[in-house]
XYZ file of C-alpha atoms in Angstrom:
526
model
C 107.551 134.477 64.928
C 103.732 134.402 67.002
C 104.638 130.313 67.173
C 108.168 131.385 69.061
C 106.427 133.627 71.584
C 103.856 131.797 72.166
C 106.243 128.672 72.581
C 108.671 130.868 74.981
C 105.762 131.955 76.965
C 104.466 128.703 77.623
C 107.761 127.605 78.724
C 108.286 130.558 81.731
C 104.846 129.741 83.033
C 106.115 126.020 83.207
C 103.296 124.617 80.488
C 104.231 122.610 77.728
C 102.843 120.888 74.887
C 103.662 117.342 74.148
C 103.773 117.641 70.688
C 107.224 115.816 70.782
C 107.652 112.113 72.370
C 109.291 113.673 75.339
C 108.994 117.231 77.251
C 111.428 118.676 80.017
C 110.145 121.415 81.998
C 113.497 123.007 84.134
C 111.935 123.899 87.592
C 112.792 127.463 87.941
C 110.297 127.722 85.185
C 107.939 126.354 87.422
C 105.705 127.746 89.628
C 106.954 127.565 92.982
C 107.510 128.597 96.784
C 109.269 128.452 99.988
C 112.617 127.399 97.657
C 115.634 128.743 96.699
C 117.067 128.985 93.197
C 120.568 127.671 92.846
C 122.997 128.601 90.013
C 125.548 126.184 89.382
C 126.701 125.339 85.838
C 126.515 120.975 86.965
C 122.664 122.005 86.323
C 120.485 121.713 83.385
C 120.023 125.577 82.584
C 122.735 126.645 85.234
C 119.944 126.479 87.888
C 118.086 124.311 89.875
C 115.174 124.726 92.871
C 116.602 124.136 96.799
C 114.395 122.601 98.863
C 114.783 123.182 102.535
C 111.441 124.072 103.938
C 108.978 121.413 104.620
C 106.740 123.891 103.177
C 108.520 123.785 100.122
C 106.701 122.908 96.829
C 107.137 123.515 92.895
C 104.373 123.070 90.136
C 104.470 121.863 87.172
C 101.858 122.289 83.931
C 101.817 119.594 81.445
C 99.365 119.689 78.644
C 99.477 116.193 77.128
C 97.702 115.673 73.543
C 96.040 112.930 74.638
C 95.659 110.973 77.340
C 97.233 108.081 78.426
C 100.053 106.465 80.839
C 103.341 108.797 81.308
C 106.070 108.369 83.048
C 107.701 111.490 84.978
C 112.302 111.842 85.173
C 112.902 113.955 88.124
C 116.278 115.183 87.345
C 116.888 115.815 91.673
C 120.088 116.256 93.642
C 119.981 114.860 97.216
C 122.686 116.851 99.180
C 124.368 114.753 101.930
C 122.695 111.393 101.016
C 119.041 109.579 99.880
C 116.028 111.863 100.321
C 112.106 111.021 99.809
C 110.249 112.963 97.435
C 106.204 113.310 97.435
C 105.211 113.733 93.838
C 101.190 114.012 92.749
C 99.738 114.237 89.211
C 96.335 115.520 88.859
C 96.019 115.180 92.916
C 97.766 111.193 93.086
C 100.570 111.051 94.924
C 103.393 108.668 95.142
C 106.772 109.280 96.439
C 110.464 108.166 95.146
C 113.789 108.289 96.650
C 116.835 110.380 95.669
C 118.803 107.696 95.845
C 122.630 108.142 97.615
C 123.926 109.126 94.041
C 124.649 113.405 94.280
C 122.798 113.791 91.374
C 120.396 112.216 88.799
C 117.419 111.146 86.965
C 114.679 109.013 89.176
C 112.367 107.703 87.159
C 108.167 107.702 88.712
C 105.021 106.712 87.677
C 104.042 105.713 85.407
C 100.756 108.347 85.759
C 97.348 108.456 84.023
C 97.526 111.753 82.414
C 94.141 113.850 81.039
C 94.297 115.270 77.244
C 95.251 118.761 77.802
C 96.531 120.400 81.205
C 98.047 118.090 83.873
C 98.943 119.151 87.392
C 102.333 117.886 88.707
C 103.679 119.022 91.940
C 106.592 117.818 93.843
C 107.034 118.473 97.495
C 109.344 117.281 100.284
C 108.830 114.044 102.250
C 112.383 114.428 103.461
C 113.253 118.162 103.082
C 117.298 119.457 101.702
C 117.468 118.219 98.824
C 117.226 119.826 95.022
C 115.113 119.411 91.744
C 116.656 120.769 88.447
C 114.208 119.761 85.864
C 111.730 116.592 84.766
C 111.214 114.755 81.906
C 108.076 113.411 81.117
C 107.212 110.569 78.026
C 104.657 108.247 77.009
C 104.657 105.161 79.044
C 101.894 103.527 77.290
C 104.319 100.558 76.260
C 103.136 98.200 79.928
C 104.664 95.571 80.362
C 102.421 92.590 80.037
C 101.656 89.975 82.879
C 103.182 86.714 82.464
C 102.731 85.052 85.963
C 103.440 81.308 86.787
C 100.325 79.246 87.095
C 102.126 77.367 90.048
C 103.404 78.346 92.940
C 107.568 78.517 93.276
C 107.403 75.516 95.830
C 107.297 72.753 93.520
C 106.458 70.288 96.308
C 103.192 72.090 97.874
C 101.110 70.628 99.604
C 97.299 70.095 97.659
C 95.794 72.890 99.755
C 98.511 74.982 98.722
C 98.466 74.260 95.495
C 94.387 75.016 95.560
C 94.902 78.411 97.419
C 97.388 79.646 94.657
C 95.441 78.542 92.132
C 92.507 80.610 93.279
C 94.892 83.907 93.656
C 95.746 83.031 90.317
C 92.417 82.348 88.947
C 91.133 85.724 90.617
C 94.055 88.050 90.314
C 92.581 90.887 87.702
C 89.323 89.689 88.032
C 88.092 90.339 91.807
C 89.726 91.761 95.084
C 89.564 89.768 97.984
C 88.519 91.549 100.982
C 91.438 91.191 104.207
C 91.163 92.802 107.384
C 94.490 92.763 110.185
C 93.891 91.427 113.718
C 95.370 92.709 116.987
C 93.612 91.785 120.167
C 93.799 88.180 121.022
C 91.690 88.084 123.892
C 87.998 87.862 122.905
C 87.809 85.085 119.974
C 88.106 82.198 121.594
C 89.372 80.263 118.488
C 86.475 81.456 116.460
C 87.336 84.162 113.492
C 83.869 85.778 113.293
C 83.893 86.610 116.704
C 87.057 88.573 116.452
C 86.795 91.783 117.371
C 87.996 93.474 113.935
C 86.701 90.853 111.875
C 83.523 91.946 113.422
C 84.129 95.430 112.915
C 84.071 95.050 109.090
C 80.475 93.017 109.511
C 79.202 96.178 111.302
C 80.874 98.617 108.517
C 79.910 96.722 105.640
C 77.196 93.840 106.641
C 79.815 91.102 105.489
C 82.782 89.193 106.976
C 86.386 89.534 104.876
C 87.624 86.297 102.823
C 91.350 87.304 104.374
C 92.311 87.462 107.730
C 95.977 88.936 108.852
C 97.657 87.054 111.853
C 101.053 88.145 113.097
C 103.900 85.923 114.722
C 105.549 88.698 116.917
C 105.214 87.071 120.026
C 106.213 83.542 119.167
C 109.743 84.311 119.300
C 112.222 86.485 120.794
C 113.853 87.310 124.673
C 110.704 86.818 126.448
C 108.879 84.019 124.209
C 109.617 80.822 125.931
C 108.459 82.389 129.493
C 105.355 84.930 128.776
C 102.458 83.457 129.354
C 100.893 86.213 126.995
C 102.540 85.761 124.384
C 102.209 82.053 124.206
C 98.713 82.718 124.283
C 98.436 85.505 121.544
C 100.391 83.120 119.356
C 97.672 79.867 120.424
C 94.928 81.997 119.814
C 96.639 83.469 116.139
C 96.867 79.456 115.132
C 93.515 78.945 116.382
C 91.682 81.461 114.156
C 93.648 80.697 111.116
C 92.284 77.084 111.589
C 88.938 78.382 112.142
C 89.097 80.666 109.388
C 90.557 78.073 106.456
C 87.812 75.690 107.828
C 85.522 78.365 106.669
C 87.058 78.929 103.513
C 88.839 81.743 104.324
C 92.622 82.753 103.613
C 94.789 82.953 106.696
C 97.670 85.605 106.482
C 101.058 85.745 108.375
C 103.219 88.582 108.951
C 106.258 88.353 111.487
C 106.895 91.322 113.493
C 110.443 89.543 114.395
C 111.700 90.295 117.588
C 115.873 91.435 117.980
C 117.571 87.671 117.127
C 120.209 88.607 119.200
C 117.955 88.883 122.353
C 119.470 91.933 123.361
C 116.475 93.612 123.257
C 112.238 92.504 122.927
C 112.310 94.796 120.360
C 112.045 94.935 116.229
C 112.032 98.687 115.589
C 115.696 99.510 115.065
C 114.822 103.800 115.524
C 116.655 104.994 117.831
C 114.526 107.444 118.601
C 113.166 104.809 121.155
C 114.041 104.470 124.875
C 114.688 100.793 123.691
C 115.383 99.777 120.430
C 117.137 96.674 118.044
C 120.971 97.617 117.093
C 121.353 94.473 115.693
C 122.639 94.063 111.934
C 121.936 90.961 109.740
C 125.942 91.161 108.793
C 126.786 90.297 112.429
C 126.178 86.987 111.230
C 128.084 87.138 107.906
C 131.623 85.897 107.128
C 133.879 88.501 105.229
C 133.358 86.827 102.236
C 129.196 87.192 102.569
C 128.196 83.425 103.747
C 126.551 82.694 106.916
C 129.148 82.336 109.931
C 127.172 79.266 111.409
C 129.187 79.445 114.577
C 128.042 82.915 115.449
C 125.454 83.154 118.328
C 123.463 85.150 116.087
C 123.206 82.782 113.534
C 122.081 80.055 116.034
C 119.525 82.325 117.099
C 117.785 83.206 114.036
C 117.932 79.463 112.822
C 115.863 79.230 116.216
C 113.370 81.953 115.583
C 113.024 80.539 112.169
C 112.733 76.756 112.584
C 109.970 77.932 115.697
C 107.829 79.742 113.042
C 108.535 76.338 110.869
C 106.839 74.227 113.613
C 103.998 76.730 113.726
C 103.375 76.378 109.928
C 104.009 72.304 110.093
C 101.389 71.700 113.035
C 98.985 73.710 110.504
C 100.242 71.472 107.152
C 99.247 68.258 109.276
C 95.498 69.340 109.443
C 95.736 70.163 105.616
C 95.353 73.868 106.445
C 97.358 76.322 103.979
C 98.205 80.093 104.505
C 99.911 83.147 103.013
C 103.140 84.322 104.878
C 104.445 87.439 104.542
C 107.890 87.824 106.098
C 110.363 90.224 106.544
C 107.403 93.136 105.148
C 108.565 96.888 104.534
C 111.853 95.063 103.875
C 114.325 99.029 102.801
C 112.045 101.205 105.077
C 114.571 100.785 107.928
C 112.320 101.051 110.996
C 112.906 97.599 111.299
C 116.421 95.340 111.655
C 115.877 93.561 108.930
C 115.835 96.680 106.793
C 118.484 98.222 108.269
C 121.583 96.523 107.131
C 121.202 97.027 102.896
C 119.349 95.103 100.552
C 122.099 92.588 100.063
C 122.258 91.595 103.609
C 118.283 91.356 103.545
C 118.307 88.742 100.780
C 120.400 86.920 102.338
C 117.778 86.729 105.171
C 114.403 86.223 103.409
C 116.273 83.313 101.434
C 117.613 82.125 104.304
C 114.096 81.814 106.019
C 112.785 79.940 102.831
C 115.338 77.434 102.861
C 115.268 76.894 105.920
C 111.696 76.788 105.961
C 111.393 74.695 102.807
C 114.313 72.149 102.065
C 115.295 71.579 105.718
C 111.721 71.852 108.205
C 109.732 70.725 105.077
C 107.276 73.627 104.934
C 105.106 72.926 101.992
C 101.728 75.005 102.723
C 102.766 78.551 102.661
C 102.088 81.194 99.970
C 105.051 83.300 100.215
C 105.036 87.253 99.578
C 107.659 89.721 99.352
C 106.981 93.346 100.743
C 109.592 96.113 99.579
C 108.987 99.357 101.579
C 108.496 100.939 98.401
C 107.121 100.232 95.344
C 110.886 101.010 93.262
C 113.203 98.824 95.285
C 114.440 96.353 92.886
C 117.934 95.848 94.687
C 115.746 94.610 97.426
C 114.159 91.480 95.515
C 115.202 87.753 96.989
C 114.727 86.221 93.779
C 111.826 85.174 91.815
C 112.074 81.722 92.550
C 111.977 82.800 96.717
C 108.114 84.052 96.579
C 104.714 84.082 94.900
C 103.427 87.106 95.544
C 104.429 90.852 95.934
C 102.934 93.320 98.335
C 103.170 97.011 99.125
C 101.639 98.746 102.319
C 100.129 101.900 101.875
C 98.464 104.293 103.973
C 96.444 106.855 102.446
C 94.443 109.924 104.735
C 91.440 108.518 105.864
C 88.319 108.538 103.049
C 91.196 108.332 100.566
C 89.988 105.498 98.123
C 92.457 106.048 96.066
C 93.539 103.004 93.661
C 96.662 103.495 94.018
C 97.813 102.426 90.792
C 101.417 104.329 90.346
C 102.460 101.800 92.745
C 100.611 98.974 91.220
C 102.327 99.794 87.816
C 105.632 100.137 89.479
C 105.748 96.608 91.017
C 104.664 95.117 88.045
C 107.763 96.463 86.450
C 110.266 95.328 89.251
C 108.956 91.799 88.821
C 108.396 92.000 84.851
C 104.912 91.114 85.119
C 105.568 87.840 86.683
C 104.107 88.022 90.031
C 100.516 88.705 92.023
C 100.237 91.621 92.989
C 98.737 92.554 96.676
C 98.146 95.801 98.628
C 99.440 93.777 101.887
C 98.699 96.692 103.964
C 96.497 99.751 103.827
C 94.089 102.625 105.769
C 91.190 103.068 103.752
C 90.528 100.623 100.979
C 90.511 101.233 97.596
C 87.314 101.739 95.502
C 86.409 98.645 93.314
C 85.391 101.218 90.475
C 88.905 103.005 90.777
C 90.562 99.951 91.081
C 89.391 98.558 87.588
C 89.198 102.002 85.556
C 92.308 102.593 86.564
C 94.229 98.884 86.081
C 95.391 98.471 89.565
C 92.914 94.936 90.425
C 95.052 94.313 93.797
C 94.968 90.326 94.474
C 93.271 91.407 97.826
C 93.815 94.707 100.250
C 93.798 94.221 103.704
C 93.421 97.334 106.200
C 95.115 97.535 109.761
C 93.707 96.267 112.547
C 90.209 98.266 114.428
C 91.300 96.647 117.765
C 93.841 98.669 120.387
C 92.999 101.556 119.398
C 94.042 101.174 115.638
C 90.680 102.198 114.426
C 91.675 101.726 110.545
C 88.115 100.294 109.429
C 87.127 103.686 110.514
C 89.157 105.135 108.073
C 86.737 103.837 105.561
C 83.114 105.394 105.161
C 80.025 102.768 106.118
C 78.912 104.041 102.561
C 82.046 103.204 100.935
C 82.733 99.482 102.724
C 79.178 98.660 102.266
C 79.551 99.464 98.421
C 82.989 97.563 97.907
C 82.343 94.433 100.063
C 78.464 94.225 98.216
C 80.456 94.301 95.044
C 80.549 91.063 92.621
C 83.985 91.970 92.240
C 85.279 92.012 95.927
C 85.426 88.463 97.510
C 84.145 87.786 100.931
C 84.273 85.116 103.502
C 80.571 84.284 102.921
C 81.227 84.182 99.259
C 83.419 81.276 100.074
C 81.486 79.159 102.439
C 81.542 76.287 100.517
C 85.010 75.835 101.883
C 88.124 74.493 100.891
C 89.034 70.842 99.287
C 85.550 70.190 98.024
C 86.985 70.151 95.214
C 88.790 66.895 95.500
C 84.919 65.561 96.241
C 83.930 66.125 92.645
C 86.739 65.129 90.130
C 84.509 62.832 88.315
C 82.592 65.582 86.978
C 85.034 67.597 85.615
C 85.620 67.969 82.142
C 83.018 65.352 81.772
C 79.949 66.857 81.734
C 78.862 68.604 78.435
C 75.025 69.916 79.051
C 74.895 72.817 78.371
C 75.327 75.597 81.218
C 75.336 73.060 83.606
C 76.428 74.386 87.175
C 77.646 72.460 90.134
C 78.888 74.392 93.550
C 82.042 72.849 95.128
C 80.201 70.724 97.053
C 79.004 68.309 93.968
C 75.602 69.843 93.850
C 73.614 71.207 91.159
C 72.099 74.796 91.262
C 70.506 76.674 88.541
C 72.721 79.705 89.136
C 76.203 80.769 90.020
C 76.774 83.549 92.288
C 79.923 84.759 93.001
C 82.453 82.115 94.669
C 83.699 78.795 93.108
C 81.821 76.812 90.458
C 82.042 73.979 88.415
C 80.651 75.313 84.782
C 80.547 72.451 82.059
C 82.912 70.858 83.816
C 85.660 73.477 83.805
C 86.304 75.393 87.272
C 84.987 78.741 87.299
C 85.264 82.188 89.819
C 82.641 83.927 89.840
């Protein structure tokens, strides 16, 4: 009798024990505020929480026996189509989407949970919407990481063979360090003169390993007449040259302007005075294959065989990079997201093929970039990329890990993929990242330049700490450059002293710091 009202009272102040492999906690049991309670019999209970205010929020209590990775069901009804959901556990916050379904179970997480009391709360991204219960159960079951040692382009070039290879060799071992570049205009074709390349030096005393480019202005209405944007793409192949020479990664992303060329624009809101209309279908046949006669199809076999040329010039002077196209692919601020996830497959395979069989683009490192970290329907195919990449943007001095979505990506790709925070405000702590098991492959913050002021976002204290890390790569931890390798073949695997160390360019040193070594004749990373 004292276990039943003790067991009934924990239940109307919304706290449960997880004695049992799963728990539901119905949300009118919750704590809550600024919602309305619904009674409907569709509902688990008869009732369910209405959420209408943005001030709206419900809280959960979990107390887990021990802790550990769980994964949280919101049971959620999205009234008149998909909503997005913020949901936090013990103060980290991820959000999920309702899905166009009326009603169901989303699945989120999976969360590290603390033995004993656990804090969930779910609030409205998107506000109208309703939440009848969650579920929550043990999620300790991850999926392991089986990732190709190759990359999906079986006819890569050497250099992009060797700049896989050391993702590969680094990924859950060390972060390397990225930073995004806007203004073009005071470089002058050398990377460590960049104006947000140099604003990391002054943040953290070093220079990042990765360096972001973007292709917006190589194609589109206005790209074969403005003079500035034929320079800001010069000036974006320029540094990537610059920066490979100095054993850096060059990164692409392709802000791609309206195909159509009704517009300069690739924002498709039309909350803008101007803004892309144009849908990747307009270029489909009824039965879902390209209508090659179409004007739009032309175009975008253009725009895509111009990027090709871009990439090829850089492939002749042995020069590999990472290309990221299509990024934020269901967020729908941009065309290309803005036409369902079939119609965007479509597209990102028809770039690679393009790219690949037909220009012969063989030094790329391609990544694919769902908006969110659950949208499966949205993948191209595993054989269309090498790496997957989520943008995040946490409040400034948030050094958050980030791992829910870390976790979650792993599962969409069934552990068979890198794994890269493509896009973020404030980086992530090194400490978090590892106690936590979210080792991105490398972060890279937006651009300082124009106003962006995202290095900013990050403390002096904390970049300085991170980038002095032996975990977190750098540009000077990489100065011996790239191909050296190819300089010392004949001592590898042939040299059995022992501990005996050569750097990559054939020299022996008495210690290995971080960067590329050869150790006994086996290629280390340090």
């Amino acid at each position: 009798m004292r276990f039943t009202l003790l067991f009934t009272l924990l239940l109307v102040c919304g706290l449960c024990p997880s004695h049992a492999a799963e728990t539901k906690i119905e949300a009118e049991k919750a704590s809550y505020s600024n919602c309305k309670v619904i009674t409907d019999n569709q509902y688990s209970g008869g009732k369910a929480l209405e959420l209408t205010d943005s001030r709206a929020r419900i809280t959960f209590s979990f107390s887990a026996t021990a802790s550990g990775k769980y994964s949280v069901f919101v049971c959620s009804d999205g009234l008149y189509g998909n909503k997005v959901v913020n949901l936090s556990v013990n103060g980290n916050t991820s959000t999920f989407q309702t899905g166009n379904r009326v009603y169901g179970e989303i699945e989120s997480g999976p969360y590290m949970m603390n033995a004993g009391k656990n804090t969930i709360i779910i609030t409205p991204n998107w506000d109208w919407f309703r939440i009848d219960y969650i579920r929550i159960a043990d999620a300790t079951g991850s999926i392991a990481f089986d990732i190709p040692t190759t990359t999906t382009d079986a006819n890569a070039t050497e250099s992009a063979r060797e700049m896989y290879a050391f993702l590969f060799d680094n990924f859950g071992k060390k972060t390397i360090s990225g930073i995004m570049t806007g203004d073009m205009t005071t470089a002058n074709g050398n990377v460590t003169q960049h104006e947000d390349v140099k604003a990391v030096l002054r943040a953290s005393g070093k220079y990042p390993a990765l360096v972001g480019f973007d292709f917006m202005n190589a194609t589109g209405r206005s790209a074969d007449y403005n003079s500035w944007y034929k320079d800001y793409t010069t000036a974006c192949i320029q540094l990537a040259k610059d920066l490979y020479k100095r054993g850096g990664l060059p990164a692409f992303t392709w802000h791609w302007r309206d195909p159509s060329r009704s517009t300069d624009e690739f924002y498709c809101s039309n909350k803008a005075a101007s803004y892309c209309a144009v849908k990747i279908s307009s270029a489909l046949n009824a039965d879902g294959s390209w209508n090659t006669s179409s004007r739009l199809y032309q175009n975008m076999i253009k725009d895509i065989h111009t990027i090709a040329d871009y990439f090829l010039k850089l492939q002749d002077e042995g020069v590999a990079c990472i290309f990221r196209p299509l990024h934020e692919a269901s967020g729908a601020w941009f065309w290309w997201g803005n036409d369902g996830a079939d119609s965007f497959t479509k597209l990102y395979r028809l770039i690679r093929d393009e790219m690949v069989s037909v220009k012969g683009v063989h030094n790329v490192i391609w990544v694919w970039n769902p908006a969110t970290a659950d949208d499966s329907d949205w993948n191209p195919g595993e054989d269309y990329y090498d790496v997957v990449g989520i943008d995040i943007y946490n409040d400034a001095f948030d050094y958050s890990s980030n791992y829910i979505a870390f976790e979650r990506l792993k599962r969409i790709t069934n552990g068979k993929k890198i794994i890269t925070l493509s896009e973020n405000g404030p980086i992530p702590d090194i400490d978090k990242e590892f106690e936590e098991d979210a080792v991105w492959s490398w972060w890279m913050p937006w651009y300082q330049s124009w106003s962006g002021a995202f290095v900013d976002k990050t403390s002096k204290e904390e970049w300085t700490k991170c980038m002095g890390d032996e975990r977190v790569i750098t540009l000077e931890d990489l100065a011996a450059g790239w191909g050296k390798e190819t300089n010392i073949k004949s001592i590898l695997h042939t040299d059995s002293q022992r501990e005996t160390i050569y750097n990559l360019y054939g020299q022996k040193v008495n210690k290995a710091h971080k960067g590329l070594y050869i150790i006994n004749g086996k290629k280390v990373v340090k």
